[in-house]
């Protein structure tokens, strides 16, 4: 852009001799003002032009403190620098490597990402964000991802995936994480280039996943417990829909709000993944993003237990009953599910479909003991009616709270 601008201006004004001739031709003093004005305009335009050029070329060198750029920045020489005019003077991320390491004894795992920067040094820094999903965002200043740099998919043990993006003059390396990291769990640093070892300037990201220690110590009672309640579905996702049109998301929210009130009366602190009819991540997010947003809420607020509330559905409308699911990642998950299931059956008196193991995302990916309850079958016309009635909603809420009391009493005995 600036080169084009420059060319047009010069073709109009640069034969300065013409102006002089014209000045001589027009002896008429009234006309003398015109060339004079032109000179002033020319002067102003050139001044503007020079400042525009220095804006392009004199941009601060993307250098780290105490480090001198290895490459030379383009010099202002003539107006003919057509190649570089307007082009970004960004260094390039030329290559990305990674390695995984797991300690056999402790189970602690480590992921190292190494990014080569041709012509570095550059500055890099990282920050962990919890929303919309857990991420480590590394900003590498004054760089752009090279053509060979591709996004990487991981197994989700330490990282889900790494995405390379540009943000203004910087590269953003976005590491999607399965769970929130603490500040001490990652490190971003740079390594100088080493000509002898033929190594370029490097940006290194280390992510440490500590050994899976589940250090829970439960006491009896609900007082001061931090309980995450996840009303299933919401917003753009109605969940299952009953034969007469009642939606799962409505029942789960009503029961969750009752549970919240009861727990708070008992002195517990309640964290809701949603308080109203909305998506937790955002409208029409992918299923995983939406579920991860829910586990992130519980993880980042350090809940003691996590309960996801749902209603079941099946093609056969005669099928009904209450079930609870768990993923045994701590020694408490099954215990929590059984206690909740007992509470729910005592309260609602529906068919006991028991506490069962399952691989559901929200109970697997939360750090704390978790359970997913299926209150009743919304596909069953009788149970749909129950689910929509405030009396049954309140009964089942009480069942959940009694189940939680039972759980903390049992868990306290394990200490
Ligand atoms: Zn559901």
mmCIF file of C-alpha atoms and ligand atoms in Angstrom:
data_model
loop_
_atom_site.group_PDB
_atom_site.id
_atom_site.type_symbol
_atom_site.label_atom_id
_atom_site.label_comp_id
_atom_site.label_asym_id
_atom_site.label_seq_id
_atom_site.Cartn_x
_atom_site.Cartn_y
_atom_site.Cartn_z
ATOM 1 C CA UNK A 1 0.000 0.000 0.000
ATOM 2 C CA UNK A 2 2.560 2.568 1.006
ATOM 3 C CA UNK A 3 4.657 1.867 -2.073
ATOM 4 C CA UNK A 4 1.724 2.455 -4.401
ATOM 5 C CA UNK A 5 0.936 5.713 -2.627
ATOM 6 C CA UNK A 6 4.529 6.792 -2.914
ATOM 7 C CA UNK A 7 4.687 6.070 -6.657
ATOM 8 C CA UNK A 8 1.610 8.158 -7.461
ATOM 9 C CA UNK A 9 2.811 11.138 -5.495
ATOM 10 C CA UNK A 10 6.255 11.118 -7.058
ATOM 11 C CA UNK A 11 4.925 10.984 -10.637
ATOM 12 C CA UNK A 12 2.852 14.071 -9.942
ATOM 13 C CA UNK A 13 5.434 16.223 -8.222
ATOM 14 C CA UNK A 14 8.932 14.910 -8.535
ATOM 15 C CA UNK A 15 10.043 16.729 -11.736
ATOM 16 C CA UNK A 16 10.698 19.694 -9.520
ATOM 17 C CA UNK A 17 12.241 21.585 -12.479
ATOM 18 C CA UNK A 18 8.840 21.983 -14.073
ATOM 19 C CA UNK A 19 7.646 23.881 -11.078
ATOM 20 C CA UNK A 20 10.585 26.219 -11.320
ATOM 21 C CA UNK A 21 9.973 26.794 -15.000
ATOM 22 C CA UNK A 22 6.359 27.543 -14.350
ATOM 23 C CA UNK A 23 7.318 30.025 -11.704
ATOM 24 C CA UNK A 24 9.428 31.788 -14.253
ATOM 25 C CA UNK A 25 6.755 31.627 -16.930
ATOM 26 C CA UNK A 26 4.038 33.172 -14.863
ATOM 27 C CA UNK A 27 5.370 36.541 -14.016
ATOM 28 C CA UNK A 28 1.958 37.536 -12.862
ATOM 29 C CA UNK A 29 2.354 37.831 -9.088
ATOM 30 C CA UNK A 30 -1.169 36.599 -8.397
ATOM 31 C CA UNK A 31 -0.248 33.325 -10.049
ATOM 32 C CA UNK A 32 2.999 32.986 -8.166
ATOM 33 C CA UNK A 33 0.997 31.752 -5.186
ATOM 34 C CA UNK A 34 0.020 28.548 -6.950
ATOM 35 C CA UNK A 35 3.551 27.130 -7.406
ATOM 36 C CA UNK A 36 4.418 28.280 -3.908
ATOM 37 C CA UNK A 37 1.412 26.416 -2.572
ATOM 38 C CA UNK A 38 2.521 23.391 -4.568
ATOM 39 C CA UNK A 39 5.949 23.562 -2.971
ATOM 40 C CA UNK A 40 4.368 23.651 0.437
ATOM 41 C CA UNK A 41 2.133 20.715 -0.470
ATOM 42 C CA UNK A 42 5.150 18.853 -1.847
ATOM 43 C CA UNK A 43 7.062 19.491 1.348
ATOM 44 C CA UNK A 44 4.176 18.290 3.484
ATOM 45 C CA UNK A 45 3.655 15.204 1.330
ATOM 46 C CA UNK A 46 7.348 14.303 1.477
ATOM 47 C CA UNK A 47 7.334 14.748 5.235
ATOM 48 C CA UNK A 48 4.318 12.466 5.472
ATOM 49 C CA UNK A 49 5.977 10.009 3.147
ATOM 50 C CA UNK A 50 9.151 9.822 5.176
ATOM 51 C CA UNK A 51 7.237 9.262 8.360
ATOM 52 C CA UNK A 52 5.201 6.547 6.627
ATOM 53 C CA UNK A 53 8.413 4.841 5.469
ATOM 54 C CA UNK A 54 9.994 4.982 8.845
ATOM 55 C CA UNK A 55 6.775 3.478 10.220
ATOM 56 C CA UNK A 56 7.365 0.434 8.051
ATOM 57 C CA UNK A 57 11.107 0.101 8.449
ATOM 58 C CA UNK A 58 11.790 1.441 11.851
ATOM 59 C CA UNK A 59 9.339 -0.930 13.554
ATOM 60 C CA UNK A 60 10.955 -2.159 16.753
ATOM 61 C CA UNK A 61 13.152 -5.147 16.143
ATOM 62 C CA UNK A 62 11.570 -8.259 17.661
ATOM 63 C CA UNK A 63 14.528 -8.801 19.918
ATOM 64 C CA UNK A 64 14.740 -10.135 23.434
ATOM 65 C CA UNK A 65 16.405 -7.977 26.041
ATOM 66 C CA UNK A 66 20.219 -8.190 25.994
ATOM 67 C CA UNK A 67 20.041 -9.939 22.638
ATOM 68 C CA UNK A 68 20.937 -8.485 19.262
ATOM 69 C CA UNK A 69 18.968 -9.621 16.219
ATOM 70 C CA UNK A 70 20.998 -11.885 14.003
ATOM 71 C CA UNK A 71 19.416 -10.632 10.820
ATOM 72 C CA UNK A 72 19.767 -7.059 9.551
ATOM 73 C CA UNK A 73 16.678 -4.992 9.244
ATOM 74 C CA UNK A 74 16.129 -3.402 5.827
ATOM 75 C CA UNK A 75 17.653 0.061 5.479
ATOM 76 C CA UNK A 76 15.977 3.144 4.108
ATOM 77 C CA UNK A 77 17.982 3.932 0.975
ATOM 78 C CA UNK A 78 15.878 5.023 -1.971
ATOM 79 C CA UNK A 79 12.253 4.953 -2.856
ATOM 80 C CA UNK A 80 12.745 1.744 -4.811
ATOM 81 C CA UNK A 81 12.441 -0.789 -2.072
ATOM 82 C CA UNK A 82 9.470 -2.417 -3.746
ATOM 83 C CA UNK A 83 9.965 -5.915 -2.304
ATOM 84 C CA UNK A 84 9.848 -5.098 1.345
ATOM 85 C CA UNK A 85 7.612 -2.070 1.377
ATOM 86 C CA UNK A 86 4.536 -2.942 3.418
ATOM 87 C CA UNK A 87 5.698 -6.506 4.060
ATOM 88 C CA UNK A 88 5.825 -7.747 7.640
ATOM 89 C CA UNK A 89 9.304 -8.112 9.046
ATOM 90 C CA UNK A 90 8.342 -11.159 11.121
ATOM 91 C CA UNK A 91 10.620 -13.986 12.058
ATOM 92 C CA UNK A 92 9.396 -17.473 11.289
ATOM 93 C CA UNK A 93 8.611 -20.491 13.424
ATOM 94 C CA UNK A 94 10.397 -22.927 11.185
ATOM 95 C CA UNK A 95 9.946 -26.248 12.925
ATOM 96 C CA UNK A 96 8.053 -27.794 15.846
ATOM 97 C CA UNK A 97 9.099 -30.924 17.707
ATOM 98 C CA UNK A 98 7.653 -32.580 20.774
ATOM 99 C CA UNK A 99 8.360 -35.399 23.196
ATOM 100 C CA UNK A 100 6.422 -37.187 25.931
ATOM 101 C CA UNK A 101 7.977 -38.622 29.035
ATOM 102 C CA UNK A 102 6.359 -40.586 31.856
ATOM 103 C CA UNK A 103 8.216 -41.555 34.995
ATOM 104 C CA UNK A 104 7.747 -45.257 35.591
ATOM 105 C CA UNK A 105 7.673 -45.047 39.388
ATOM 106 C CA UNK A 106 5.733 -41.898 40.211
ATOM 107 C CA UNK A 107 3.534 -41.811 37.113
ATOM 108 C CA UNK A 108 4.346 -38.111 36.671
ATOM 109 C CA UNK A 109 4.219 -37.185 33.000
ATOM 110 C CA UNK A 110 5.825 -34.422 30.977
ATOM 111 C CA UNK A 111 5.255 -32.981 27.526
ATOM 112 C CA UNK A 112 7.944 -30.849 25.887
ATOM 113 C CA UNK A 113 7.301 -28.739 22.803
ATOM 114 C CA UNK A 114 10.303 -27.217 21.032
ATOM 115 C CA UNK A 115 9.809 -24.555 18.373
ATOM 116 C CA UNK A 116 12.690 -23.380 16.183
ATOM 117 C CA UNK A 117 12.701 -19.685 15.291
ATOM 118 C CA UNK A 118 14.797 -18.901 12.242
ATOM 119 C CA UNK A 119 16.724 -15.718 12.902
ATOM 120 C CA UNK A 120 15.654 -15.374 16.561
ATOM 121 C CA UNK A 121 15.908 -14.351 19.371
ATOM 122 C CA UNK A 122 12.322 -13.520 20.243
ATOM 123 C CA UNK A 123 10.332 -13.175 23.429
ATOM 124 C CA UNK A 124 7.846 -15.824 24.524
ATOM 125 C CA UNK A 125 5.456 -16.066 27.435
ATOM 126 C CA UNK A 126 2.618 -18.318 28.506
ATOM 127 C CA UNK A 127 -0.635 -17.930 30.392
ATOM 128 C CA UNK A 128 -3.196 -20.496 31.503
ATOM 129 C CA UNK A 129 -6.841 -19.687 30.891
ATOM 130 C CA UNK A 130 -9.851 -21.570 32.279
ATOM 131 C CA UNK A 131 -12.523 -20.318 29.919
ATOM 132 C CA UNK A 132 -13.954 -21.302 27.582
ATOM 133 C CA UNK A 133 -11.913 -24.464 28.148
ATOM 134 C CA UNK A 134 -8.572 -25.081 29.928
ATOM 135 C CA UNK A 135 -5.765 -23.792 27.721
ATOM 136 C CA UNK A 136 -2.147 -22.789 27.880
ATOM 137 C CA UNK A 137 -1.719 -19.853 25.510
ATOM 138 C CA UNK A 138 1.904 -19.139 24.556
ATOM 139 C CA UNK A 139 2.613 -15.865 22.746
ATOM 140 C CA UNK A 140 5.802 -15.715 20.677
ATOM 141 C CA UNK A 141 6.395 -12.082 19.799
ATOM 142 C CA UNK A 142 7.240 -10.885 16.306
ATOM 143 C CA UNK A 143 6.899 -14.277 14.663
ATOM 144 C CA UNK A 144 4.664 -16.010 12.204
ATOM 145 C CA UNK A 145 4.146 -19.789 11.886
ATOM 146 C CA UNK A 146 6.060 -21.135 8.891
ATOM 147 C CA UNK A 147 4.406 -23.203 6.167
ATOM 148 C CA UNK A 148 5.664 -26.482 7.588
ATOM 149 C CA UNK A 149 4.230 -25.779 11.051
ATOM 150 C CA UNK A 150 1.073 -27.830 11.509
ATOM 151 C CA UNK A 151 -1.355 -28.317 14.368
ATOM 152 C CA UNK A 152 -0.678 -31.384 16.504
ATOM 153 C CA UNK A 153 -3.181 -33.779 18.052
ATOM 154 C CA UNK A 154 -2.330 -35.496 21.332
ATOM 155 C CA UNK A 155 -3.911 -38.320 23.324
ATOM 156 C CA UNK A 156 -5.389 -36.014 25.956
ATOM 157 C CA UNK A 157 -3.278 -37.302 28.822
ATOM 158 C CA UNK A 158 -1.344 -34.045 29.134
ATOM 159 C CA UNK A 159 -2.613 -32.084 26.146
ATOM 160 C CA UNK A 160 -5.472 -32.528 23.726
ATOM 161 C CA UNK A 161 -4.034 -30.563 20.824
ATOM 162 C CA UNK A 162 -1.718 -27.725 19.870
ATOM 163 C CA UNK A 163 -2.924 -25.059 17.461
ATOM 164 C CA UNK A 164 -0.761 -22.374 15.840
ATOM 165 C CA UNK A 165 -2.469 -19.074 15.229
ATOM 166 C CA UNK A 166 -1.451 -15.516 14.428
ATOM 167 C CA UNK A 167 -2.445 -12.602 16.622
ATOM 168 C CA UNK A 168 -1.290 -9.333 15.098
ATOM 169 C CA UNK A 169 2.518 -9.490 14.905
ATOM 170 C CA UNK A 170 2.732 -12.537 17.178
ATOM 171 C CA UNK A 171 2.291 -16.266 16.983
ATOM 172 C CA UNK A 172 -0.140 -17.805 19.454
ATOM 173 C CA UNK A 173 0.497 -21.395 20.375
ATOM 174 C CA UNK A 174 -2.710 -22.691 21.952
ATOM 175 C CA UNK A 175 -2.349 -25.888 23.942
ATOM 176 C CA UNK A 176 -5.756 -27.397 24.755
ATOM 177 C CA UNK A 177 -5.621 -29.161 28.104
ATOM 178 C CA UNK A 178 -7.766 -31.956 29.542
ATOM 179 C CA UNK A 179 -7.815 -30.291 32.986
ATOM 180 C CA UNK A 180 -6.783 -26.944 34.435
ATOM 181 C CA UNK A 181 -3.085 -26.461 35.176
ATOM 182 C CA UNK A 182 -1.666 -24.732 38.204
ATOM 183 C CA UNK A 183 1.010 -22.071 37.637
ATOM 184 C CA UNK A 184 3.790 -24.453 38.633
ATOM 185 C CA UNK A 185 2.700 -27.109 36.146
ATOM 186 C CA UNK A 186 4.156 -25.451 33.059
ATOM 187 C CA UNK A 187 7.192 -23.487 31.945
ATOM 188 C CA UNK A 188 7.909 -21.370 28.860
ATOM 189 C CA UNK A 189 11.514 -20.429 28.124
ATOM 190 C CA UNK A 190 13.893 -19.749 25.235
ATOM 191 C CA UNK A 191 17.246 -21.203 24.225
ATOM 192 C CA UNK A 192 19.914 -19.216 22.389
ATOM 193 C CA UNK A 193 21.031 -20.321 18.982
ATOM 194 C CA UNK A 194 24.235 -22.324 18.958
ATOM 195 C CA UNK A 195 26.148 -22.084 15.689
ATOM 196 C CA UNK A 196 28.649 -24.783 16.668
ATOM 197 C CA UNK A 197 25.929 -27.301 17.464
ATOM 198 C CA UNK A 198 23.972 -26.061 14.454
ATOM 199 C CA UNK A 199 21.000 -25.252 16.641
ATOM 200 C CA UNK A 200 18.697 -22.324 15.911
ATOM 201 C CA UNK A 201 17.008 -20.096 18.473
ATOM 202 C CA UNK A 202 14.318 -22.131 20.246
ATOM 203 C CA UNK A 203 11.175 -21.560 22.297
ATOM 204 C CA UNK A 204 10.492 -24.401 24.724
ATOM 205 C CA UNK A 205 7.185 -25.217 26.424
ATOM 206 C CA UNK A 206 7.216 -27.808 29.212
ATOM 207 C CA UNK A 207 3.967 -29.063 30.665
ATOM 208 C CA UNK A 208 4.175 -31.255 33.724
ATOM 209 C CA UNK A 209 1.299 -33.348 34.809
ATOM 210 C CA UNK A 210 1.889 -34.256 38.423
ATOM 211 C CA UNK A 211 1.497 -37.841 39.564
ATOM 212 C CA UNK A 212 -2.192 -38.581 39.995
ATOM 213 C CA UNK A 213 -2.517 -38.055 43.710
ATOM 214 C CA UNK A 214 -6.086 -37.735 44.840
ATOM 215 C CA UNK A 215 -5.644 -36.196 48.182
ATOM 216 C CA UNK A 216 -9.216 -36.059 49.419
ATOM 217 C CA UNK A 217 -9.993 -36.086 53.065
ATOM 218 C CA UNK A 218 -13.706 -36.019 53.685
ATOM 219 C CA UNK A 219 -15.406 -35.236 56.935
ATOM 220 C CA UNK A 220 -19.013 -36.108 57.870
ATOM 221 C CA UNK A 221 -21.798 -33.637 57.140
ATOM 222 C CA UNK A 222 -22.526 -31.070 54.442
ATOM 223 C CA UNK A 223 -21.263 -27.976 56.247
ATOM 224 C CA UNK A 224 -18.511 -26.147 54.319
ATOM 225 C CA UNK A 225 -18.410 -28.738 51.560
ATOM 226 C CA UNK A 226 -17.955 -27.363 48.032
ATOM 227 C CA UNK A 227 -20.394 -29.127 45.746
ATOM 228 C CA UNK A 228 -20.550 -28.649 41.991
ATOM 229 C CA UNK A 229 -24.002 -29.213 40.504
ATOM 230 C CA UNK A 230 -24.294 -29.604 36.757
ATOM 231 C CA UNK A 231 -27.832 -29.331 35.369
ATOM 232 C CA UNK A 232 -27.562 -31.417 32.184
ATOM 233 C CA UNK A 233 -27.989 -29.700 28.788
ATOM 234 C CA UNK A 234 -29.449 -26.176 28.475
ATOM 235 C CA UNK A 235 -29.665 -23.353 25.961
ATOM 236 C CA UNK A 236 -29.399 -24.657 22.410
ATOM 237 C CA UNK A 237 -29.339 -28.243 23.697
ATOM 238 C CA UNK A 238 -32.711 -29.346 25.133
ATOM 239 C CA UNK A 239 -31.490 -32.863 25.932
ATOM 240 C CA UNK A 240 -34.094 -35.602 25.585
ATOM 241 C CA UNK A 241 -37.686 -34.584 24.884
ATOM 242 C CA UNK A 242 -40.679 -36.419 26.336
ATOM 243 C CA UNK A 243 -43.732 -37.697 24.388
ATOM 244 C CA UNK A 244 -45.700 -34.576 25.296
ATOM 245 C CA UNK A 245 -42.804 -32.214 24.629
ATOM 246 C CA UNK A 246 -41.315 -31.664 28.089
ATOM 247 C CA UNK A 247 -37.566 -31.078 27.805
ATOM 248 C CA UNK A 248 -34.787 -32.694 29.831
ATOM 249 C CA UNK A 249 -32.939 -29.367 30.286
ATOM 250 C CA UNK A 250 -35.966 -27.911 32.104
ATOM 251 C CA UNK A 251 -36.255 -30.773 34.598
ATOM 252 C CA UNK A 252 -32.500 -30.902 35.303
ATOM 253 C CA UNK A 253 -32.335 -27.160 36.017
ATOM 254 C CA UNK A 254 -35.366 -27.249 38.341
ATOM 255 C CA UNK A 255 -33.945 -30.147 40.360
ATOM 256 C CA UNK A 256 -30.466 -28.584 40.437
ATOM 257 C CA UNK A 257 -31.858 -25.306 41.809
ATOM 258 C CA UNK A 258 -33.748 -27.188 44.537
ATOM 259 C CA UNK A 259 -30.604 -29.130 45.427
ATOM 260 C CA UNK A 260 -28.659 -25.878 45.588
ATOM 261 C CA UNK A 261 -31.166 -24.315 48.006
ATOM 262 C CA UNK A 262 -31.214 -27.381 50.249
ATOM 263 C CA UNK A 263 -27.428 -27.690 50.315
ATOM 264 C CA UNK A 264 -26.919 -24.012 51.075
ATOM 265 C CA UNK A 265 -29.366 -24.289 53.980
ATOM 266 C CA UNK A 266 -27.203 -27.135 55.263
ATOM 267 C CA UNK A 267 -24.105 -24.904 55.117
ATOM 268 C CA UNK A 268 -22.518 -26.200 51.917
ATOM 269 C CA UNK A 269 -21.156 -23.997 49.128
ATOM 270 C CA UNK A 270 -22.674 -24.783 45.746
ATOM 271 C CA UNK A 271 -21.109 -24.196 42.353
ATOM 272 C CA UNK A 272 -23.594 -24.381 39.479
ATOM 273 C CA UNK A 273 -22.295 -24.991 35.954
ATOM 274 C CA UNK A 274 -25.345 -23.048 34.769
ATOM 275 C CA UNK A 275 -27.991 -21.083 36.669
ATOM 276 C CA UNK A 276 -30.454 -20.648 33.852
ATOM 277 C CA UNK A 277 -31.424 -21.957 30.445
ATOM 278 C CA UNK A 278 -28.155 -21.536 28.633
ATOM 279 C CA UNK A 279 -25.224 -23.374 27.098
ATOM 280 C CA UNK A 280 -22.243 -23.428 29.438
ATOM 281 C CA UNK A 281 -19.611 -23.009 26.673
ATOM 282 C CA UNK A 282 -21.703 -21.171 24.113
ATOM 283 C CA UNK A 283 -24.572 -21.814 21.726
ATOM 284 C CA UNK A 284 -24.031 -24.769 19.411
ATOM 285 C CA UNK A 285 -20.547 -25.552 20.676
ATOM 286 C CA UNK A 286 -19.140 -29.001 19.987
ATOM 287 C CA UNK A 287 -20.236 -31.616 22.501
ATOM 288 C CA UNK A 288 -16.738 -31.928 23.945
ATOM 289 C CA UNK A 289 -16.275 -28.160 24.318
ATOM 290 C CA UNK A 290 -19.624 -27.933 26.077
ATOM 291 C CA UNK A 291 -18.834 -30.804 28.461
ATOM 292 C CA UNK A 292 -15.317 -29.583 29.111
ATOM 293 C CA UNK A 293 -16.650 -26.157 30.058
ATOM 294 C CA UNK A 294 -18.678 -27.921 32.745
ATOM 295 C CA UNK A 295 -15.780 -29.874 34.198
ATOM 296 C CA UNK A 296 -13.613 -26.736 34.079
ATOM 297 C CA UNK A 297 -16.075 -24.898 36.302
ATOM 298 C CA UNK A 298 -15.793 -27.642 38.931
ATOM 299 C CA UNK A 299 -12.015 -28.088 38.616
ATOM 300 C CA UNK A 300 -11.126 -24.404 38.728
ATOM 301 C CA UNK A 301 -13.338 -23.795 41.777
ATOM 302 C CA UNK A 302 -11.921 -26.855 43.541
ATOM 303 C CA UNK A 303 -15.207 -28.583 44.241
ATOM 304 C CA UNK A 304 -15.162 -31.569 46.613
ATOM 305 C CA UNK A 305 -17.667 -33.526 44.549
ATOM 306 C CA UNK A 306 -19.382 -33.097 41.192
ATOM 307 C CA UNK A 307 -22.941 -34.159 40.412
ATOM 308 C CA UNK A 308 -24.385 -34.032 36.916
ATOM 309 C CA UNK A 309 -28.192 -34.232 36.756
ATOM 310 C CA UNK A 310 -29.996 -35.778 33.764
ATOM 311 C CA UNK A 311 -33.148 -37.560 32.687
ATOM 312 C CA UNK A 312 -32.965 -40.780 30.691
ATOM 313 C CA UNK A 313 -34.577 -41.671 27.383
ATOM 314 C CA UNK A 314 -35.206 -44.896 25.485
ATOM 315 C CA UNK A 315 -37.023 -45.971 22.339
ATOM 316 C CA UNK A 316 -39.314 -48.269 24.360
ATOM 317 C CA UNK A 317 -41.659 -45.937 26.250
ATOM 318 C CA UNK A 318 -42.447 -48.613 28.829
ATOM 319 C CA UNK A 319 -38.906 -48.497 30.206
ATOM 320 C CA UNK A 320 -38.498 -46.421 33.367
ATOM 321 C CA UNK A 321 -36.567 -46.012 36.596
ATOM 322 C CA UNK A 322 -33.670 -44.194 38.232
ATOM 323 C CA UNK A 323 -29.956 -44.873 37.609
ATOM 324 C CA UNK A 324 -26.653 -43.299 38.653
ATOM 325 C CA UNK A 325 -23.319 -43.550 36.844
ATOM 326 C CA UNK A 326 -19.710 -43.202 37.959
ATOM 327 C CA UNK A 327 -16.196 -43.515 36.563
ATOM 328 C CA UNK A 328 -13.932 -44.959 39.229
ATOM 329 C CA UNK A 329 -10.982 -42.532 39.001
ATOM 330 C CA UNK A 330 -10.708 -42.079 42.780
ATOM 331 C CA UNK A 331 -11.661 -44.489 45.515
ATOM 332 C CA UNK A 332 -14.777 -42.403 46.148
ATOM 333 C CA UNK A 333 -16.578 -42.291 42.799
ATOM 334 C CA UNK A 334 -18.521 -45.557 43.132
ATOM 335 C CA UNK A 335 -19.268 -44.804 46.765
ATOM 336 C CA UNK A 336 -20.713 -41.416 45.796
ATOM 337 C CA UNK A 337 -22.860 -42.946 43.033
ATOM 338 C CA UNK A 338 -24.244 -45.678 45.314
ATOM 339 C CA UNK A 339 -25.069 -43.201 48.063
ATOM 340 C CA UNK A 340 -26.890 -40.929 45.594
ATOM 341 C CA UNK A 341 -28.730 -43.836 44.022
ATOM 342 C CA UNK A 342 -29.947 -45.018 47.455
ATOM 343 C CA UNK A 343 -31.121 -41.495 48.299
ATOM 344 C CA UNK A 344 -32.959 -41.158 44.975
ATOM 345 C CA UNK A 345 -34.709 -44.542 45.209
ATOM 346 C CA UNK A 346 -35.855 -43.839 48.785
ATOM 347 C CA UNK A 347 -37.195 -40.468 47.657
ATOM 348 C CA UNK A 348 -38.705 -41.155 44.231
ATOM 349 C CA UNK A 349 -39.596 -44.857 44.599
ATOM 350 C CA UNK A 350 -39.061 -45.566 40.921
ATOM 351 C CA UNK A 351 -37.500 -48.756 39.564
ATOM 352 C CA UNK A 352 -33.944 -49.161 40.899
ATOM 353 C CA UNK A 353 -31.638 -49.317 37.876
ATOM 354 C CA UNK A 354 -28.671 -49.160 40.251
ATOM 355 C CA UNK A 355 -25.319 -47.377 40.248
ATOM 356 C CA UNK A 356 -23.287 -48.429 37.217
ATOM 357 C CA UNK A 357 -19.828 -47.706 35.856
ATOM 358 C CA UNK A 358 -19.781 -45.589 32.674
ATOM 359 C CA UNK A 359 -17.334 -43.716 30.511
ATOM 360 C CA UNK A 360 -19.160 -40.369 30.447
ATOM 361 C CA UNK A 361 -17.009 -37.288 29.907
ATOM 362 C CA UNK A 362 -18.132 -35.171 32.864
ATOM 363 C CA UNK A 363 -17.555 -37.901 35.442
ATOM 364 C CA UNK A 364 -14.293 -39.079 33.887
ATOM 365 C CA UNK A 365 -12.614 -35.703 33.307
ATOM 366 C CA UNK A 366 -13.428 -34.010 36.592
ATOM 367 C CA UNK A 367 -10.655 -34.196 39.160
ATOM 368 C CA UNK A 368 -12.945 -34.789 42.126
ATOM 369 C CA UNK A 369 -15.272 -37.731 42.826
ATOM 370 C CA UNK A 370 -18.226 -37.381 40.465
ATOM 371 C CA UNK A 371 -21.538 -39.002 39.626
ATOM 372 C CA UNK A 372 -24.171 -38.585 36.940
ATOM 373 C CA UNK A 373 -27.756 -39.215 37.965
ATOM 374 C CA UNK A 374 -30.572 -40.113 35.579
ATOM 375 C CA UNK A 375 -33.617 -39.116 37.615
ATOM 376 C CA UNK A 376 -36.218 -40.954 35.519
ATOM 377 C CA UNK A 377 -37.077 -41.740 31.894
ATOM 378 C CA UNK A 378 -38.479 -38.695 30.118
ATOM 379 C CA UNK A 379 -39.429 -41.038 27.232
ATOM 380 C CA UNK A 380 -41.849 -42.821 29.576
ATOM 381 C CA UNK A 381 -45.144 -40.800 29.621
ATOM 382 C CA UNK A 382 -45.754 -41.410 33.347
ATOM 383 C CA UNK A 383 -42.230 -40.436 34.310
ATOM 384 C CA UNK A 384 -42.286 -37.422 31.974
ATOM 385 C CA UNK A 385 -45.299 -36.201 33.967
ATOM 386 C CA UNK A 386 -43.431 -36.811 37.225
ATOM 387 C CA UNK A 387 -40.311 -35.025 35.983
ATOM 388 C CA UNK A 388 -42.346 -31.925 35.157
ATOM 389 C CA UNK A 389 -44.096 -31.811 38.535
ATOM 390 C CA UNK A 390 -42.605 -29.551 41.222
ATOM 391 C CA UNK A 391 -43.462 -32.126 43.929
ATOM 392 C CA UNK A 392 -41.457 -34.891 42.289
ATOM 393 C CA UNK A 393 -38.632 -32.448 41.478
ATOM 394 C CA UNK A 394 -38.451 -31.501 45.156
ATOM 395 C CA UNK A 395 -38.550 -35.165 46.277
ATOM 396 C CA UNK A 396 -35.674 -36.099 43.990
ATOM 397 C CA UNK A 397 -33.711 -33.055 45.128
ATOM 398 C CA UNK A 398 -34.068 -34.194 48.719
ATOM 399 C CA UNK A 399 -32.968 -37.663 47.622
ATOM 400 C CA UNK A 400 -29.763 -36.195 46.163
ATOM 401 C CA UNK A 401 -29.048 -34.185 49.311
ATOM 402 C CA UNK A 402 -29.645 -37.224 51.573
ATOM 403 C CA UNK A 403 -27.380 -39.233 49.268
ATOM 404 C CA UNK A 404 -24.665 -36.624 49.649
ATOM 405 C CA UNK A 405 -24.985 -36.692 53.437
ATOM 406 C CA UNK A 406 -24.709 -40.466 53.346
ATOM 407 C CA UNK A 407 -21.659 -40.236 51.081
ATOM 408 C CA UNK A 408 -19.722 -37.827 53.320
ATOM 409 C CA UNK A 409 -20.483 -39.994 56.356
ATOM 410 C CA UNK A 410 -19.172 -43.103 54.580
ATOM 411 C CA UNK A 411 -16.178 -41.370 53.002
ATOM 412 C CA UNK A 412 -15.114 -39.916 56.365
ATOM 413 C CA UNK A 413 -14.724 -43.451 57.677
ATOM 414 C CA UNK A 414 -12.159 -44.236 54.955
ATOM 415 C CA UNK A 415 -9.746 -41.560 56.198
HETATM 416 ZN ZN1 LIG B 1 -28.904 -35.899 29.472
#
